[in-house]
mmCIF file of C-alpha atoms and ligand atoms in Angstrom:
data_model
loop_
_atom_site.group_PDB
_atom_site.id
_atom_site.type_symbol
_atom_site.label_atom_id
_atom_site.label_comp_id
_atom_site.label_asym_id
_atom_site.label_seq_id
_atom_site.Cartn_x
_atom_site.Cartn_y
_atom_site.Cartn_z
ATOM 1 C CA MET A 1447 -169.498 -34.293 -56.689
ATOM 2 C CA GLN A 1448 -170.222 -36.862 -54.027
ATOM 3 C CA TYR A 1449 -166.675 -38.250 -53.836
ATOM 4 C CA ALA A 1450 -164.666 -35.077 -54.465
ATOM 5 C CA LEU A 1451 -161.291 -34.751 -52.753
ATOM 6 C CA SER A 1452 -161.118 -32.626 -49.622
ATOM 7 C CA PRO A 1453 -158.984 -29.453 -49.838
ATOM 8 C CA THR A 1454 -156.294 -31.247 -47.788
ATOM 9 C CA GLN A 1455 -156.222 -34.192 -50.178
ATOM 10 C CA PHE A 1456 -156.085 -31.832 -53.167
ATOM 11 C CA GLU A 1457 -153.144 -29.950 -51.655
ATOM 12 C CA SER A 1458 -151.387 -33.182 -50.844
ATOM 13 C CA TYR A 1459 -151.666 -34.292 -54.503
ATOM 14 C CA ARG A 1460 -150.505 -30.869 -55.706
ATOM 15 C CA ASP A 1461 -147.474 -30.824 -53.385
ATOM 16 C CA ASN A 1462 -146.396 -34.474 -53.583
ATOM 17 C CA GLY A 1463 -147.582 -35.476 -57.073
ATOM 18 C CA TYR A 1464 -149.555 -38.445 -55.740
ATOM 19 C CA LEU A 1465 -152.352 -39.339 -53.366
ATOM 20 C CA PHE A 1466 -153.245 -42.629 -51.672
ATOM 21 C CA PRO A 1467 -154.986 -44.612 -50.341
ATOM 22 C CA LEU A 1468 -158.476 -43.786 -51.554
ATOM 23 C CA ASP A 1469 -161.210 -46.314 -50.698
ATOM 24 C CA VAL A 1470 -163.001 -46.933 -53.953
ATOM 25 C CA PHE A 1471 -164.470 -50.445 -54.111
ATOM 26 C CA THR A 1472 -165.678 -52.721 -51.287
ATOM 27 C CA ALA A 1473 -164.504 -56.309 -50.847
ATOM 28 C CA ASP A 1474 -167.749 -57.539 -52.446
ATOM 29 C CA GLU A 1475 -167.248 -55.221 -55.417
ATOM 30 C CA VAL A 1476 -163.675 -56.414 -55.841
ATOM 31 C CA ALA A 1477 -164.915 -60.017 -55.788
ATOM 32 C CA ALA A 1478 -167.438 -59.131 -58.528
ATOM 33 C CA ILE A 1479 -164.670 -57.482 -60.604
ATOM 34 C CA GLU A 1480 -162.496 -60.575 -60.162
ATOM 35 C CA SER A 1481 -165.229 -62.879 -61.347
ATOM 36 C CA GLU A 1482 -165.776 -60.681 -64.432
ATOM 37 C CA LEU A 1483 -162.052 -60.921 -65.107
ATOM 38 C CA GLU A 1484 -162.201 -64.690 -64.737
ATOM 39 C CA GLN A 1485 -164.993 -64.682 -67.327
ATOM 40 C CA ALA A 1486 -162.849 -62.477 -69.586
ATOM 41 C CA ARG A 1487 -159.981 -64.962 -69.328
ATOM 42 C CA ALA A 1488 -162.373 -67.801 -70.210
ATOM 43 C CA ASP A 1489 -163.654 -65.767 -73.187
ATOM 44 C CA ALA A 1490 -160.093 -65.141 -74.330
ATOM 45 C CA ARG A 1491 -159.267 -68.846 -74.118
ATOM 46 C CA ARG A 1492 -162.429 -69.735 -76.032
ATOM 47 C CA LEU A 1493 -161.474 -67.256 -78.762
ATOM 48 C CA GLY A 1494 -157.918 -68.615 -78.891
ATOM 49 C CA LEU A 1495 -156.414 -65.283 -77.793
ATOM 50 C CA ASP A 1496 -153.085 -65.152 -76.012
ATOM 51 C CA ILE A 1497 -153.908 -63.671 -72.627
ATOM 52 C CA GLU A 1498 -150.417 -63.952 -71.165
ATOM 53 C CA ILE A 1499 -148.854 -61.083 -69.261
ATOM 54 C CA GLY A 1500 -147.217 -58.559 -71.544
ATOM 55 C CA LYS A 1501 -149.735 -59.308 -74.226
ATOM 56 C CA LEU A 1502 -153.470 -58.891 -74.320
ATOM 57 C CA LEU A 1503 -154.168 -57.314 -70.929
ATOM 58 C CA ARG A 1504 -151.031 -55.218 -70.743
ATOM 59 C CA SER A 1505 -152.257 -52.337 -72.905
ATOM 60 C CA ASN A 1506 -155.380 -50.554 -74.100
ATOM 61 C CA VAL A 1507 -157.778 -52.886 -72.262
ATOM 62 C CA GLN A 1508 -160.406 -50.121 -72.411
ATOM 63 C CA LEU A 1509 -160.926 -51.385 -75.980
ATOM 64 C CA LEU A 1510 -161.282 -55.010 -74.939
ATOM 65 C CA LEU A 1511 -163.383 -55.197 -71.767
ATOM 66 C CA PRO A 1512 -166.635 -53.277 -71.074
ATOM 67 C CA LEU A 1513 -165.779 -53.652 -67.375
ATOM 68 C CA VAL A 1514 -162.952 -51.140 -67.745
ATOM 69 C CA TYR A 1515 -165.205 -48.346 -69.033
ATOM 70 C CA ARG A 1516 -167.749 -49.066 -66.293
ATOM 71 C CA LEU A 1517 -165.099 -48.862 -63.580
ATOM 72 C CA ALA A 1518 -163.523 -45.754 -65.136
ATOM 73 C CA ARG A 1519 -166.869 -43.925 -65.001
ATOM 74 C CA SER A 1520 -167.657 -44.945 -61.456
ATOM 75 C CA PRO A 1521 -168.026 -41.711 -59.413
ATOM 76 C CA ARG A 1522 -165.920 -43.090 -56.574
ATOM 77 C CA LEU A 1523 -163.023 -43.481 -58.971
ATOM 78 C CA LEU A 1524 -163.667 -40.499 -61.261
ATOM 79 C CA ASP A 1525 -164.742 -37.783 -58.786
ATOM 80 C CA PRO A 1526 -161.253 -37.667 -57.185
ATOM 81 C CA VAL A 1527 -159.713 -37.388 -60.673
ATOM 82 C CA ALA A 1528 -162.190 -34.627 -61.612
ATOM 83 C CA SER A 1529 -161.286 -32.786 -58.400
ATOM 84 C CA ILE A 1530 -157.825 -32.349 -59.912
ATOM 85 C CA LEU A 1531 -158.361 -32.266 -63.685
ATOM 86 C CA GLY A 1532 -161.805 -30.639 -63.842
ATOM 87 C CA PRO A 1533 -165.132 -31.717 -65.335
ATOM 88 C CA ASN A 1534 -164.092 -32.790 -68.863
ATOM 89 C CA LEU A 1535 -162.325 -36.130 -68.803
ATOM 90 C CA LEU A 1536 -161.004 -38.573 -71.365
ATOM 91 C CA LEU A 1537 -159.794 -42.109 -70.760
ATOM 92 C CA TRP A 1538 -156.670 -42.391 -72.905
ATOM 93 C CA SER A 1539 -155.672 -45.917 -71.926
ATOM 94 C CA ALA A 1540 -156.049 -48.649 -69.325
ATOM 95 C CA GLU A 1541 -153.618 -51.472 -68.559
ATOM 96 C CA PHE A 1542 -153.124 -54.332 -66.171
ATOM 97 C CA PHE A 1543 -149.849 -54.438 -64.268
ATOM 98 C CA ILE A 1544 -149.732 -58.026 -63.024
ATOM 99 C CA LYS A 1545 -146.807 -59.530 -61.140
ATOM 100 C CA PRO A 1546 -147.354 -63.262 -60.582
ATOM 101 C CA ALA A 1547 -146.557 -64.703 -57.136
ATOM 102 C CA ASN A 1548 -142.842 -65.244 -56.521
ATOM 103 C CA THR A 1549 -141.571 -63.643 -59.714
ATOM 104 C CA ASP A 1550 -138.892 -61.127 -60.493
ATOM 105 C CA LYS A 1551 -140.943 -58.706 -62.632
ATOM 106 C CA ILE A 1552 -140.100 -55.119 -61.782
ATOM 107 C CA VAL A 1553 -140.730 -51.597 -63.004
ATOM 108 C CA SER A 1554 -137.682 -49.335 -63.196
ATOM 109 C CA TRP A 1555 -137.640 -45.695 -62.026
ATOM 110 C CA HIS A 1556 -139.339 -43.625 -64.704
ATOM 111 C CA GLN A 1557 -141.650 -40.741 -65.533
ATOM 112 C CA ASP A 1558 -144.776 -41.869 -67.375
ATOM 113 C CA LEU A 1559 -144.972 -39.004 -69.851
ATOM 114 C CA THR A 1560 -141.516 -39.685 -71.303
ATOM 115 C CA TYR A 1561 -142.597 -41.715 -74.331
ATOM 116 C CA TRP A 1562 -146.282 -40.970 -74.702
ATOM 117 C CA GLY A 1563 -145.991 -38.014 -77.046
ATOM 118 C CA LEU A 1564 -148.269 -35.953 -74.799
ATOM 119 C CA GLY A 1565 -145.694 -33.336 -73.800
ATOM 120 C CA GLU A 1566 -144.941 -32.395 -70.182
ATOM 121 C CA THR A 1567 -148.579 -31.829 -69.286
ATOM 122 C CA ASP A 1568 -150.014 -31.461 -65.780
ATOM 123 C CA GLU A 1569 -153.373 -32.544 -67.190
ATOM 124 C CA GLU A 1570 -152.787 -36.303 -67.135
ATOM 125 C CA ILE A 1571 -153.347 -38.504 -64.092
ATOM 126 C CA THR A 1572 -152.945 -42.213 -63.504
ATOM 127 C CA ALA A 1573 -155.480 -43.892 -61.239
ATOM 128 C CA TRP A 1574 -153.968 -47.212 -60.071
ATOM 129 C CA LEU A 1575 -156.601 -49.595 -58.700
ATOM 130 C CA ALA A 1576 -155.422 -52.453 -56.476
ATOM 131 C CA LEU A 1577 -157.172 -55.760 -57.163
ATOM 132 C CA SER A 1578 -154.978 -57.667 -54.706
ATOM 133 C CA ASP A 1579 -153.033 -56.829 -51.571
ATOM 134 C CA VAL A 1580 -150.251 -54.530 -52.706
ATOM 135 C CA ASN A 1581 -147.367 -54.083 -50.277
ATOM 136 C CA VAL A 1582 -143.576 -54.069 -50.109
ATOM 137 C CA GLU A 1583 -143.383 -57.860 -50.284
ATOM 138 C CA SER A 1584 -145.622 -58.089 -53.343
ATOM 139 C CA GLY A 1585 -143.826 -55.273 -55.195
ATOM 140 C CA CYS A 1586 -145.881 -52.129 -54.617
ATOM 141 C CA MET A 1587 -145.096 -48.913 -56.455
ATOM 142 C CA ARG A 1588 -142.754 -46.394 -54.866
ATOM 143 C CA PHE A 1589 -143.001 -42.626 -55.455
ATOM 144 C CA VAL A 1590 -140.475 -39.848 -54.902
ATOM 145 C CA PRO A 1591 -142.524 -37.037 -53.296
ATOM 146 C CA GLY A 1592 -142.409 -33.751 -55.202
ATOM 147 C CA SER A 1593 -140.494 -35.177 -58.188
ATOM 148 C CA HIS A 1594 -143.401 -34.199 -60.492
ATOM 149 C CA ARG A 1595 -142.079 -30.629 -60.265
ATOM 150 C CA GLN A 1596 -139.133 -31.654 -62.453
ATOM 151 C CA ARG A 1597 -139.255 -31.542 -66.236
ATOM 152 C CA ILE A 1598 -139.170 -34.824 -68.123
ATOM 153 C CA LEU A 1599 -135.578 -35.957 -67.658
ATOM 154 C CA PRO A 1600 -133.553 -38.125 -70.054
ATOM 155 C CA HIS A 1601 -134.258 -41.874 -69.815
ATOM 156 C CA ARG A 1602 -132.133 -44.777 -71.000
ATOM 157 C CA ASP A 1603 -133.492 -48.026 -72.459
ATOM 158 C CA THR A 1604 -132.440 -51.271 -70.787
ATOM 159 C CA PHE A 1605 -134.820 -53.708 -72.562
ATOM 160 C CA ASP A 1606 -134.502 -55.814 -69.395
ATOM 161 C CA GLN A 1607 -136.841 -58.809 -69.789
ATOM 162 C CA ARG A 1608 -137.852 -58.553 -66.146
ATOM 163 C CA ASN A 1609 -139.105 -55.027 -66.668
ATOM 164 C CA LEU A 1610 -142.837 -54.570 -67.286
ATOM 165 C CA LEU A 1611 -142.180 -51.348 -69.225
ATOM 166 C CA SER A 1612 -141.955 -51.503 -73.001
ATOM 167 C CA ARG A 1613 -138.355 -50.320 -73.327
ATOM 168 C CA GLY A 1614 -137.245 -51.156 -69.804
ATOM 169 C CA GLN A 1615 -136.719 -47.418 -69.650
ATOM 170 C CA GLU A 1616 -135.221 -45.807 -66.577
ATOM 171 C CA VAL A 1617 -134.692 -42.205 -65.673
ATOM 172 C CA ALA A 1618 -131.009 -41.344 -66.031
ATOM 173 C CA VAL A 1619 -130.558 -39.812 -62.562
ATOM 174 C CA ASP A 1620 -129.595 -41.372 -59.253
ATOM 175 C CA ILE A 1621 -132.630 -41.847 -57.073
ATOM 176 C CA ASP A 1622 -132.124 -41.943 -53.327
ATOM 177 C CA GLU A 1623 -134.318 -44.903 -52.341
ATOM 178 C CA ASN A 1624 -134.584 -43.400 -48.854
ATOM 179 C CA ASP A 1625 -136.639 -40.558 -50.325
ATOM 180 C CA ALA A 1626 -139.252 -42.930 -51.765
ATOM 181 C CA VAL A 1627 -142.672 -43.719 -50.329
ATOM 182 C CA ASP A 1628 -144.217 -47.218 -50.519
ATOM 183 C CA VAL A 1629 -147.678 -47.204 -52.090
ATOM 184 C CA ILE A 1630 -149.341 -49.823 -49.909
ATOM 185 C CA LEU A 1631 -152.920 -50.599 -50.922
ATOM 186 C CA ARG A 1632 -155.639 -53.070 -50.008
ATOM 187 C CA PRO A 1633 -157.834 -54.589 -52.723
ATOM 188 C CA GLY A 1634 -160.316 -51.935 -53.890
ATOM 189 C CA GLN A 1635 -158.088 -49.002 -52.919
ATOM 190 C CA LEU A 1636 -156.737 -46.482 -55.404
ATOM 191 C CA SER A 1637 -153.669 -44.322 -55.764
ATOM 192 C CA LEU A 1638 -153.402 -41.285 -58.045
ATOM 193 C CA HIS A 1639 -150.158 -40.127 -59.594
ATOM 194 C CA HIS A 1640 -148.901 -37.306 -61.799
ATOM 195 C CA GLY A 1641 -147.374 -38.080 -65.203
ATOM 196 C CA ARG A 1642 -143.955 -36.701 -64.242
ATOM 197 C CA ILE A 1643 -143.575 -38.319 -60.800
ATOM 198 C CA PHE A 1644 -140.535 -40.613 -60.431
ATOM 199 C CA HIS A 1645 -141.873 -44.075 -59.656
ATOM 200 C CA ALA A 1646 -140.816 -47.724 -59.733
ATOM 201 C CA SER A 1647 -141.721 -51.089 -58.201
ATOM 202 C CA GLY A 1648 -139.831 -54.167 -57.050
ATOM 203 C CA PRO A 1649 -140.316 -57.935 -57.519
ATOM 204 C CA ASN A 1650 -143.216 -59.909 -56.072
ATOM 205 C CA ARG A 1651 -141.822 -62.097 -53.280
ATOM 206 C CA SER A 1652 -145.270 -62.972 -51.944
ATOM 207 C CA GLU A 1653 -147.375 -66.074 -52.474
ATOM 208 C CA HIS A 1654 -150.131 -64.211 -54.332
ATOM 209 C CA ASP A 1655 -150.316 -62.353 -57.640
ATOM 210 C CA ARG A 1656 -150.018 -58.576 -57.388
ATOM 211 C CA VAL A 1657 -152.671 -57.072 -59.637
ATOM 212 C CA GLY A 1658 -153.155 -53.413 -60.541
ATOM 213 C CA LEU A 1659 -155.626 -52.040 -63.075
ATOM 214 C CA VAL A 1660 -154.361 -48.696 -64.256
ATOM 215 C CA PHE A 1661 -156.420 -45.901 -65.848
ATOM 216 C CA ARG A 1662 -154.781 -42.944 -67.625
ATOM 217 C CA PHE A 1663 -157.067 -39.901 -67.650
ATOM 218 C CA LEU A 1664 -156.544 -36.647 -69.573
ATOM 219 C CA THR A 1665 -158.304 -33.374 -70.130
ATOM 220 C CA PRO A 1666 -159.219 -32.663 -73.760
ATOM 221 C CA ALA A 1667 -156.627 -29.856 -73.800
ATOM 222 C CA VAL A 1668 -153.816 -32.440 -73.877
ATOM 223 C CA ARG A 1669 -152.584 -33.130 -77.417
ATOM 224 C CA GLN A 1670 -150.692 -35.927 -79.073
ATOM 225 C CA GLN A 1671 -147.521 -34.192 -80.263
ATOM 226 C CA VAL A 1672 -145.502 -37.004 -81.814
ATOM 227 C CA ALA A 1673 -147.851 -39.541 -83.421
ATOM 228 C CA SER A 1674 -150.056 -38.226 -86.216
ATOM 229 C CA ARG A 1675 -153.285 -39.084 -84.393
ATOM 230 C CA ASP A 1676 -154.479 -40.400 -81.060
ATOM 231 C CA TYR A 1677 -157.655 -41.771 -79.528
ATOM 232 C CA ALA A 1678 -159.654 -41.537 -76.305
ATOM 233 C CA ILE A 1679 -162.962 -42.499 -74.740
ATOM 234 C CA GLN A 1680 -164.937 -39.633 -73.228
ATOM 235 C CA VAL A 1681 -165.802 -40.539 -69.636
ATOM 236 C CA ARG A 1682 -167.230 -37.232 -68.376
ATOM 237 C CA GLY A 1683 -168.217 -33.770 -69.623
ATOM 238 C CA LEU A 1684 -167.460 -32.427 -73.094
ATOM 239 C CA ASP A 1685 -164.596 -32.281 -75.562
ATOM 240 C CA ALA A 1686 -164.698 -29.514 -78.140
ATOM 241 C CA SER A 1687 -160.907 -29.521 -78.596
ATOM 242 C CA GLY A 1688 -160.679 -31.504 -81.809
ATOM 243 C CA ASN A 1689 -157.477 -33.045 -80.393
ATOM 244 C CA TRP A 1690 -158.828 -36.574 -80.056
ATOM 245 C CA ILE A 1691 -160.500 -39.265 -82.105
ATOM 246 C CA HIS A 1692 -163.355 -40.332 -79.871
ATOM 247 C CA LEU A 1693 -164.025 -44.032 -79.519
ATOM 248 C CA ALA A 1694 -167.136 -45.715 -78.123
ATOM 249 C CA PRO A 1695 -166.475 -48.301 -75.408
ATOM 250 C CA PRO A 1696 -166.851 -51.978 -76.366
ATOM 251 C CA SER A 1697 -170.087 -53.722 -75.451
ATOM 252 C CA ALA A 1698 -168.690 -57.267 -75.067
ATOM 253 C CA ASN A 1699 -165.330 -58.839 -74.216
ATOM 254 C CA PHE A 1700 -162.835 -59.049 -77.083
ATOM 255 C CA GLU A 1701 -165.134 -58.012 -79.935
ATOM 256 C CA PRO A 1702 -163.400 -58.714 -83.266
ATOM 257 C CA GLU A 1703 -163.775 -55.124 -84.525
ATOM 258 C CA TYR A 1704 -162.274 -53.856 -81.256
ATOM 259 C CA LEU A 1705 -159.352 -56.248 -81.494
ATOM 260 C CA ARG A 1706 -158.678 -54.723 -84.928
ATOM 261 C CA LEU A 1707 -159.233 -51.198 -83.638
ATOM 262 C CA ARG A 1708 -156.784 -51.783 -80.798
ATOM 263 C CA GLN A 1709 -154.150 -52.906 -83.303
ATOM 264 C CA GLN A 1710 -154.744 -49.706 -85.270
ATOM 265 C CA VAL A 1711 -154.536 -47.554 -82.114
ATOM 266 C CA GLU A 1712 -151.288 -49.241 -81.063
ATOM 267 C CA ARG A 1713 -149.777 -48.885 -84.533
ATOM 268 C CA ASP A 1714 -150.543 -45.163 -84.415
ATOM 269 C CA GLN A 1715 -149.383 -44.700 -80.812
ATOM 270 C CA SER A 1716 -146.156 -46.580 -81.450
ATOM 271 C CA ALA A 1717 -144.913 -43.604 -83.460
ATOM 272 C CA ALA A 1718 -144.599 -41.824 -80.097
ATOM 273 C CA LEU A 1719 -143.803 -44.775 -77.895
ATOM 274 C CA ALA A 1720 -141.072 -46.253 -80.028
ATOM 275 C CA ALA A 1721 -139.484 -42.957 -81.082
ATOM 276 C CA GLY A 1722 -135.720 -43.419 -80.905
ATOM 277 C CA ALA A 1723 -135.932 -46.987 -79.515
ATOM 278 C CA ALA A 1724 -133.334 -49.454 -80.729
ATOM 279 C CA GLN A 1725 -135.709 -52.457 -80.598
ATOM 280 C CA GLU A 1726 -139.276 -53.217 -81.571
ATOM 281 C CA LEU A 1727 -141.644 -52.831 -78.596
ATOM 282 C CA THR A 1728 -144.081 -55.474 -77.385
ATOM 283 C CA THR A 1729 -146.075 -53.492 -74.841
ATOM 284 C CA ALA A 1730 -147.526 -50.033 -74.861
ATOM 285 C CA SER A 1731 -146.116 -48.066 -71.929
HETATM 286 O O1 LIG B 3045 -147.635 -51.333 -61.368
HETATM 287 C C1 LIG B 3045 -146.465 -50.980 -61.264
HETATM 288 O O2 LIG B 3045 -145.657 -51.575 -60.560
HETATM 289 C C2 LIG B 3045 -145.977 -49.773 -62.017
HETATM 290 C C3 LIG B 3045 -147.092 -49.006 -62.657
HETATM 291 C C4 LIG B 3045 -146.675 -47.779 -63.356
HETATM 292 O O3 LIG B 3045 -145.525 -47.548 -63.639
HETATM 293 C C5 LIG B 3045 -147.712 -46.830 -63.718
HETATM 294 O O4 LIG B 3045 -148.880 -47.089 -63.476
HETATM 295 O O5 LIG B 3045 -147.378 -45.748 -64.260
#
């Protein structure tokens, strides 16, 4: 693999539960991605779709935009993931985490795997791609090093409207903010994180939108344990597990059959995501 992690990077991920920054896309490539996203927004408007935050782009965008599959398969993004998870890789979901300039949107301290129905697996990784400057002022993520070695701990729902998470869930332990590391990224850089790492992010006090495109990769050995079925797009290697319904990537933005398919996927996944929640959920993570 041309862009495999070095042994030092691999050990750093294993010990800390995260790794950043990885240089993945150049400034020109980021500009090309941004103009494709602008086109996608125009397409959404033309089709009368609601593209507001928390809606269309907030969940399962791998079923809406061909761009997402292309980026997910790019060796510079996927080789580092394969260095950790091995050669057989599924894209389970992709989401935009957008915090508009000067807004109070936050993400509370949580562990990703809590409500996904995928168990406590080590075989899931998030690749978080910065499409803007991401720093303390604009509300970058923060990680607690080594916290991925914990089990999934109890979380409580806050349903805070400022929270970008579906239930406003937060891990029910006191986090010492002094232990946390700021995940500062330039546009085109990537961070990787483990599904049990404690992480959060603060409000965007800057004058520009903070934009992250987030890919959730799994090995085929991971299983959906709460919902009756689950779906993935194969991005590398083979899957003989029978654990996943394989989907083909879309070939155009917002294809009607994919909009329907995404609704079906989210109905099925909500059995895991909403388990035990006291309110209906509007987003998928
Ligand atoms: O983008 C953020 O601020 C939080 C993202 C997050 O929680 C995640 O990718 O798991």
